[in-house]
Amino acid sequence: GESVGLHLPTLSVQEGDNSIINCAYSNSASDYFIWYKQESGKGPQFIIDIRSNMDKRQGQRVTVLLNKTVKHLSLQIAATQPGDSAVYFCAETPNTNAGKSTFGDGTTLTVKP
Amino acid sequence: NAGVTQTPKFRILKIGQSMTLQCTQDMNHNYMYWYRQDPGMGLKLIYYSVGAGITDKGEVPNGYNVSRSTTEDFPLRLELAAPSQTSVYFCASSPGQQETQYFGPGTRLLVL
């Protein structure tokens, strides 16, 4: 069946280090992926997205990498800051089933000062 | 723009009671969604709508109903509340398919 999962449920890093959060997906029809950040008590917030015609996309301090061969997605955060502490979700949307995104269970990122 | 707003923020229901969770967006988005998030888990899609008058089931629709009479509003109805419906409910909207979803602040529901 379809699944979007994360390799590690928690990640702890030192302030200033780089963080890498991983995501695996199994639906070959998925061609649009989004990373969301969810702070405690709030709704998810868009970070960065990537479409399947790209391997890499960069934003401000964040980079998303897509490996379609092994169905793997990663989020890299450069110079991690305390404000980056949150739960990070990947979401996939296939080119069928209009609007029906599938979310992973999330990775909790903790940044130690 | 206020974005996506949800009311109430928190509610306690007794088993068997009914209630409507309100969701409104002012971005003129065609697509709207309802998700539930259980503790430590990801988001599960309950219902979604691709435009006024059109709704469809998501992954976990049982026990819920929706309507979409206007572009702005997408209320979620619980008819007979059960403890299994204790969760945080998020409403979201997007301009179209395969586009960023904008989330509301959530409604925390406790069914006792």
Tab-separated table of C-alpha atoms in Angstrom:
chain	number	residue	atom	x	y	z
A	1	GLY	CA	0.000	0.000	0.000
A	2	GLU	CA	0.915	3.660	-0.096
A	3	SER	CA	2.993	5.013	2.739
A	4	VAL	CA	5.051	8.005	3.570
A	5	GLY	CA	7.394	7.383	6.442
A	6	LEU	CA	10.333	8.875	8.205
A	7	HIS	CA	13.455	6.954	9.144
A	8	LEU	CA	13.901	8.477	12.594
A	9	PRO	CA	11.173	9.763	14.919
A	10	THR	CA	13.527	12.139	16.807
A	11	LEU	CA	16.674	14.082	15.998
A	12	SER	CA	18.798	16.101	18.391
A	13	VAL	CA	21.489	18.485	17.131
A	14	GLN	CA	23.718	21.197	18.506
A	15	GLU	CA	22.952	24.780	17.619
A	16	GLY	CA	24.924	25.731	14.543
A	17	ASP	CA	25.207	22.199	13.177
A	18	ASN	CA	23.466	21.044	10.019
A	19	SER	CA	20.373	18.841	10.314
A	20	ILE	CA	19.199	16.164	7.920
A	21	ILE	CA	15.685	14.752	8.134
A	22	ASN	CA	14.743	11.827	5.930
A	23	CYS	CA	11.534	10.562	4.404
A	24	ALA	CA	10.687	7.445	2.402
A	25	TYR	CA	7.703	7.113	0.132
A	26	SER	CA	6.311	4.150	-1.736
A	27	ASN	CA	3.803	5.564	-4.242
A	28	SER	CA	5.471	5.696	-7.636
A	29	ALA	CA	2.725	8.042	-8.856
A	30	SER	CA	3.772	10.729	-6.364
A	31	ASP	CA	5.263	13.678	-8.180
A	32	TYR	CA	4.906	16.551	-5.750
A	33	PHE	CA	6.440	16.685	-2.294
A	34	ILE	CA	6.295	19.218	0.510
A	35	TRP	CA	8.092	19.602	3.806
A	36	TYR	CA	6.088	21.162	6.628
A	37	LYS	CA	7.200	22.426	10.039
A	38	GLN	CA	4.853	22.184	12.993
A	39	GLU	CA	5.617	24.054	16.179
A	40	SER	CA	3.961	23.037	19.414
A	41	GLY	CA	0.289	23.987	19.516
A	42	LYS	CA	0.215	25.274	15.940
A	43	GLY	CA	-0.774	24.071	12.530
A	44	PRO	CA	1.794	22.826	9.996
A	45	GLN	CA	3.589	25.510	8.047
A	46	PHE	CA	5.064	25.184	4.556
A	47	ILE	CA	8.865	25.090	4.369
A	48	ILE	CA	9.786	23.987	0.876
A	49	ASP	CA	8.448	21.875	-1.950
A	50	ILE	CA	9.844	19.950	-4.894
A	51	ARG	CA	8.361	18.388	-7.994
A	52	SER	CA	9.501	15.130	-9.484
A	53	ASN	CA	11.215	16.790	-12.440
A	54	MET	CA	13.832	18.133	-10.001
A	55	ASP	CA	16.466	16.456	-7.821
A	56	LYS	CA	17.263	19.391	-5.590
A	57	ARG	CA	15.729	22.650	-4.506
A	58	GLN	CA	17.155	25.269	-2.200
A	59	GLY	CA	15.506	27.841	-0.005
A	60	GLN	CA	16.769	30.025	2.773
A	61	ARG	CA	18.909	27.693	4.952
A	62	VAL	CA	16.907	24.686	3.729
A	63	THR	CA	17.511	22.243	0.891
A	64	VAL	CA	15.295	19.414	-0.250
A	65	LEU	CA	16.759	16.452	-2.114
A	66	LEU	CA	14.673	13.967	-4.057
A	67	ASN	CA	15.914	10.551	-5.123
A	68	LYS	CA	13.204	9.007	-7.256
A	69	THR	CA	15.178	5.817	-7.844
A	70	VAL	CA	14.963	4.797	-4.189
A	71	LYS	CA	11.874	6.891	-3.395
A	72	HIS	CA	13.645	8.982	-0.798
A	73	LEU	CA	13.282	12.597	0.229
A	74	SER	CA	15.445	14.579	2.620
A	75	LEU	CA	15.354	17.996	4.232
A	76	GLN	CA	18.633	19.650	5.093
A	77	ILE	CA	18.702	22.599	7.478
A	78	ALA	CA	21.921	24.588	7.561
A	79	ALA	CA	23.226	26.199	10.763
A	80	THR	CA	20.343	24.902	12.837
A	81	GLN	CA	18.914	27.391	15.297
A	82	PRO	CA	16.797	26.941	18.462
A	83	GLY	CA	13.817	28.282	16.529
A	84	ASP	CA	14.090	25.301	14.206
A	85	SER	CA	12.995	22.979	17.031
A	86	ALA	CA	9.694	21.490	15.851
A	87	VAL	CA	8.121	18.445	14.239
A	88	TYR	CA	8.856	18.111	10.534
A	89	PHE	CA	6.513	16.296	8.157
A	90	CYS	CA	6.964	15.273	4.586
A	91	ALA	CA	3.872	15.019	2.410
A	92	GLU	CA	3.444	13.478	-1.016
A	93	THR	CA	0.775	14.163	-3.586
A	94	PRO	CA	0.316	11.843	-6.558
A	95	ASN	CA	-0.721	12.985	-9.992
A	96	THR	CA	-3.987	11.132	-9.428
A	97	ASN	CA	-6.526	11.482	-6.587
A	98	ALA	CA	-6.861	15.232	-6.817
A	99	GLY	CA	-5.774	17.005	-3.645
A	100	LYS	CA	-5.188	13.861	-1.584
A	101	SER	CA	-1.816	14.320	0.044
A	102	THR	CA	-0.356	11.684	2.350
A	103	PHE	CA	1.606	12.819	5.403
A	104	GLY	CA	4.320	10.967	7.264
A	105	ASP	CA	4.274	10.630	11.043
A	106	GLY	CA	6.890	13.331	11.557
A	107	THR	CA	10.391	13.761	12.966
A	108	THR	CA	10.867	15.794	16.125
A	109	LEU	CA	13.913	18.033	15.828
A	110	THR	CA	15.441	19.326	19.069
A	111	VAL	CA	18.186	21.929	18.893
A	112	LYS	CA	20.491	22.059	21.904
A	113	PRO	CA	22.074	25.436	22.726
B	1	ASN	CA	-5.555	38.371	4.940
B	2	ALA	CA	-6.428	36.310	7.997
B	3	GLY	CA	-5.642	33.082	6.097
B	4	VAL	CA	-7.408	30.023	7.489
B	5	THR	CA	-9.380	30.491	10.698
B	6	GLN	CA	-10.923	27.779	12.834
B	7	THR	CA	-13.405	27.884	15.701
B	8	PRO	CA	-13.597	26.834	18.438
B	9	LYS	CA	-10.017	26.429	19.658
B	10	PHE	CA	-10.963	23.835	22.252
B	11	ARG	CA	-14.088	21.883	23.067
B	12	ILE	CA	-15.124	19.115	25.427
B	13	LEU	CA	-17.981	16.915	24.267
B	14	LYS	CA	-19.890	14.145	25.953
B	15	ILE	CA	-20.323	10.844	24.160
B	16	GLY	CA	-23.242	11.062	21.739
B	17	GLN	CA	-23.281	14.841	21.481
B	18	SER	CA	-22.907	16.596	18.154
B	19	MET	CA	-21.013	19.673	17.083
B	20	THR	CA	-19.739	21.573	14.068
B	21	LEU	CA	-16.153	22.660	13.657
B	22	GLN	CA	-15.982	25.849	11.653
B	23	CYS	CA	-13.353	26.676	9.023
B	24	THR	CA	-13.100	29.808	6.907
B	25	GLN	CA	-10.449	30.982	4.456
B	26	ASP	CA	-10.154	34.395	2.818
B	27	MET	CA	-7.620	33.510	0.109
B	28	ASN	CA	-10.223	32.466	-2.489
B	29	HIS	CA	-8.751	28.974	-2.577
B	30	ASN	CA	-10.696	26.306	-4.407
B	31	TYR	CA	-9.369	23.347	-2.417
B	32	MET	CA	-10.109	22.821	1.261
B	33	TYR	CA	-9.303	19.946	3.596
B	34	TRP	CA	-10.023	18.556	7.032
B	35	TYR	CA	-7.381	16.533	8.845
B	36	ARG	CA	-7.171	14.973	12.259
B	37	GLN	CA	-3.931	14.582	14.168
B	38	ASP	CA	-3.675	12.129	17.020
B	39	PRO	CA	-0.879	12.569	19.604
B	40	GLY	CA	2.573	11.891	18.161
B	41	MET	CA	1.160	11.075	14.769
B	42	GLY	CA	0.906	12.626	11.362
B	43	LEU	CA	-2.160	14.059	9.679
B	44	LYS	CA	-4.985	11.877	8.437
B	45	LEU	CA	-7.291	13.283	5.762
B	46	ILE	CA	-10.966	13.183	6.746
B	47	TYR	CA	-12.688	15.008	3.872
B	48	TYR	CA	-11.706	17.422	1.163
B	49	SER	CA	-13.356	19.707	-1.349
B	50	VAL	CA	-12.186	20.890	-4.748
B	51	GLY	CA	-14.729	23.684	-4.960
B	52	ALA	CA	-18.083	24.927	-3.736
B	53	GLY	CA	-20.668	22.168	-3.874
B	54	ILE	CA	-18.089	19.383	-4.290
B	55	THR	CA	-16.805	17.202	-1.455
B	56	ASP	CA	-15.144	13.818	-1.257
B	57	LYS	CA	-14.003	11.358	1.378
B	58	GLY	CA	-10.456	11.099	2.579
B	59	GLU	CA	-8.749	8.339	4.500
B	60	VAL	CA	-10.840	8.449	7.718
B	61	PRO	CA	-14.348	9.841	6.935
B	62	ASN	CA	-16.448	7.640	9.227
B	63	GLY	CA	-18.299	9.611	11.896
B	64	TYR	CA	-17.958	12.931	10.078
B	65	ASN	CA	-19.822	14.965	7.480
B	66	VAL	CA	-18.948	18.097	5.550
B	67	SER	CA	-20.569	20.636	3.301
B	68	ARG	CA	-19.179	23.328	1.006
B	69	SER	CA	-21.862	25.842	0.136
B	70	THR	CA	-19.406	28.695	-0.401
B	71	THR	CA	-15.778	29.020	-1.450
B	72	GLU	CA	-14.855	30.450	1.949
B	73	ASP	CA	-16.446	27.995	4.383
B	74	PHE	CA	-15.920	24.282	4.949
B	75	PRO	CA	-17.585	23.130	8.202
B	76	LEU	CA	-16.988	19.671	9.657
B	77	ARG	CA	-19.888	18.001	11.454
B	78	LEU	CA	-19.659	15.331	14.150
B	79	GLU	CA	-23.095	13.781	14.669
B	80	LEU	CA	-22.530	11.281	17.495
B	81	ALA	CA	-19.281	12.022	19.254
B	82	ALA	CA	-17.189	9.035	20.345
B	83	PRO	CA	-13.994	8.884	22.458
B	84	SER	CA	-12.101	7.753	19.338
B	85	GLN	CA	-12.747	11.210	17.882
B	86	THR	CA	-10.632	12.859	20.565
B	87	SER	CA	-7.967	14.565	18.485
B	88	VAL	CA	-6.724	17.860	17.100
B	89	TYR	CA	-8.515	18.877	13.928
B	90	PHE	CA	-6.850	20.993	11.276
B	91	CYS	CA	-8.472	22.709	8.351
B	92	ALA	CA	-6.363	23.675	5.346
B	93	SER	CA	-6.796	25.265	1.944
B	94	SER	CA	-4.813	25.428	-1.284
B	95	PRO	CA	-5.211	27.269	-4.584
B	96	GLY	CA	-5.325	24.023	-6.514
B	97	GLN	CA	-4.156	20.466	-6.770
B	98	GLN	CA	-0.497	19.815	-5.960
B	99	GLU	CA	0.028	23.204	-4.376
B	100	THR	CA	0.996	24.304	-0.896
B	101	GLN	CA	-1.656	23.831	1.749
B	102	TYR	CA	-2.218	26.603	4.277
B	103	PHE	CA	-3.302	25.371	7.672
B	104	GLY	CA	-5.473	26.860	10.373
B	105	PRO	CA	-4.444	26.869	14.054
B	106	GLY	CA	-6.455	23.744	14.866
B	107	THR	CA	-9.354	22.746	17.115
B	108	ARG	CA	-8.597	20.517	20.069
B	109	LEU	CA	-11.516	18.175	20.764
B	110	LEU	CA	-11.918	15.992	23.813
B	111	VAL	CA	-14.761	13.468	23.937
B	112	LEU	CA	-15.547	12.064	27.370
